[in-house]
């Protein structure tokens, strides 16, 4: 009788231990497991502007035009131009007198040779007339090497879009650049669609 009782108690202890181990084993299918339904944070390739980027309206001190630029980007003067930048992405805006409206031919013949002289390793792409919400512009696309990073000394290959807007004897050149392969189609459209001459 004692042997039978002892064997029964031993079996009960083994069974209890097995159940406890099974409950603690995440691969056993029992017990709770961490939820995998939470959305993963957005991961952007190098150079991509995030989908949740906020844009703010900007105008030069003397007025003339308005344009939306990405909030939080560094702003600096570069001669007569204003440049907003973040890493290798940039938005450059420059206004100047222009006696006549630009055409595809004038941009190809006059503007792009100057771009090639001032840039590094410039490869000219397509030149066309495009419509934006603030009016039409001549768009020239090209690739060029960026200036070397001040910290790392590295340079990257960039896709560049150069828009020339014109009105009543003056032009505004809006130049957008980002690393080759970055998906900035929507951000660049947001910026270029926002351009407006001041009334």
PDB file of C-alpha atoms in Angstrom, residues 6 25 198:
ATOM      1  CA  UNK A   6       4.527   6.495  -3.091  1.00  0.00           C
ATOM      2  CA  UNK A  25       7.830  26.793 -23.445  1.00  0.00           C
ATOM      3  CA  UNK A 198       3.205  86.829 -54.908  1.00  0.00           C
TER       4      UNK A 198
END
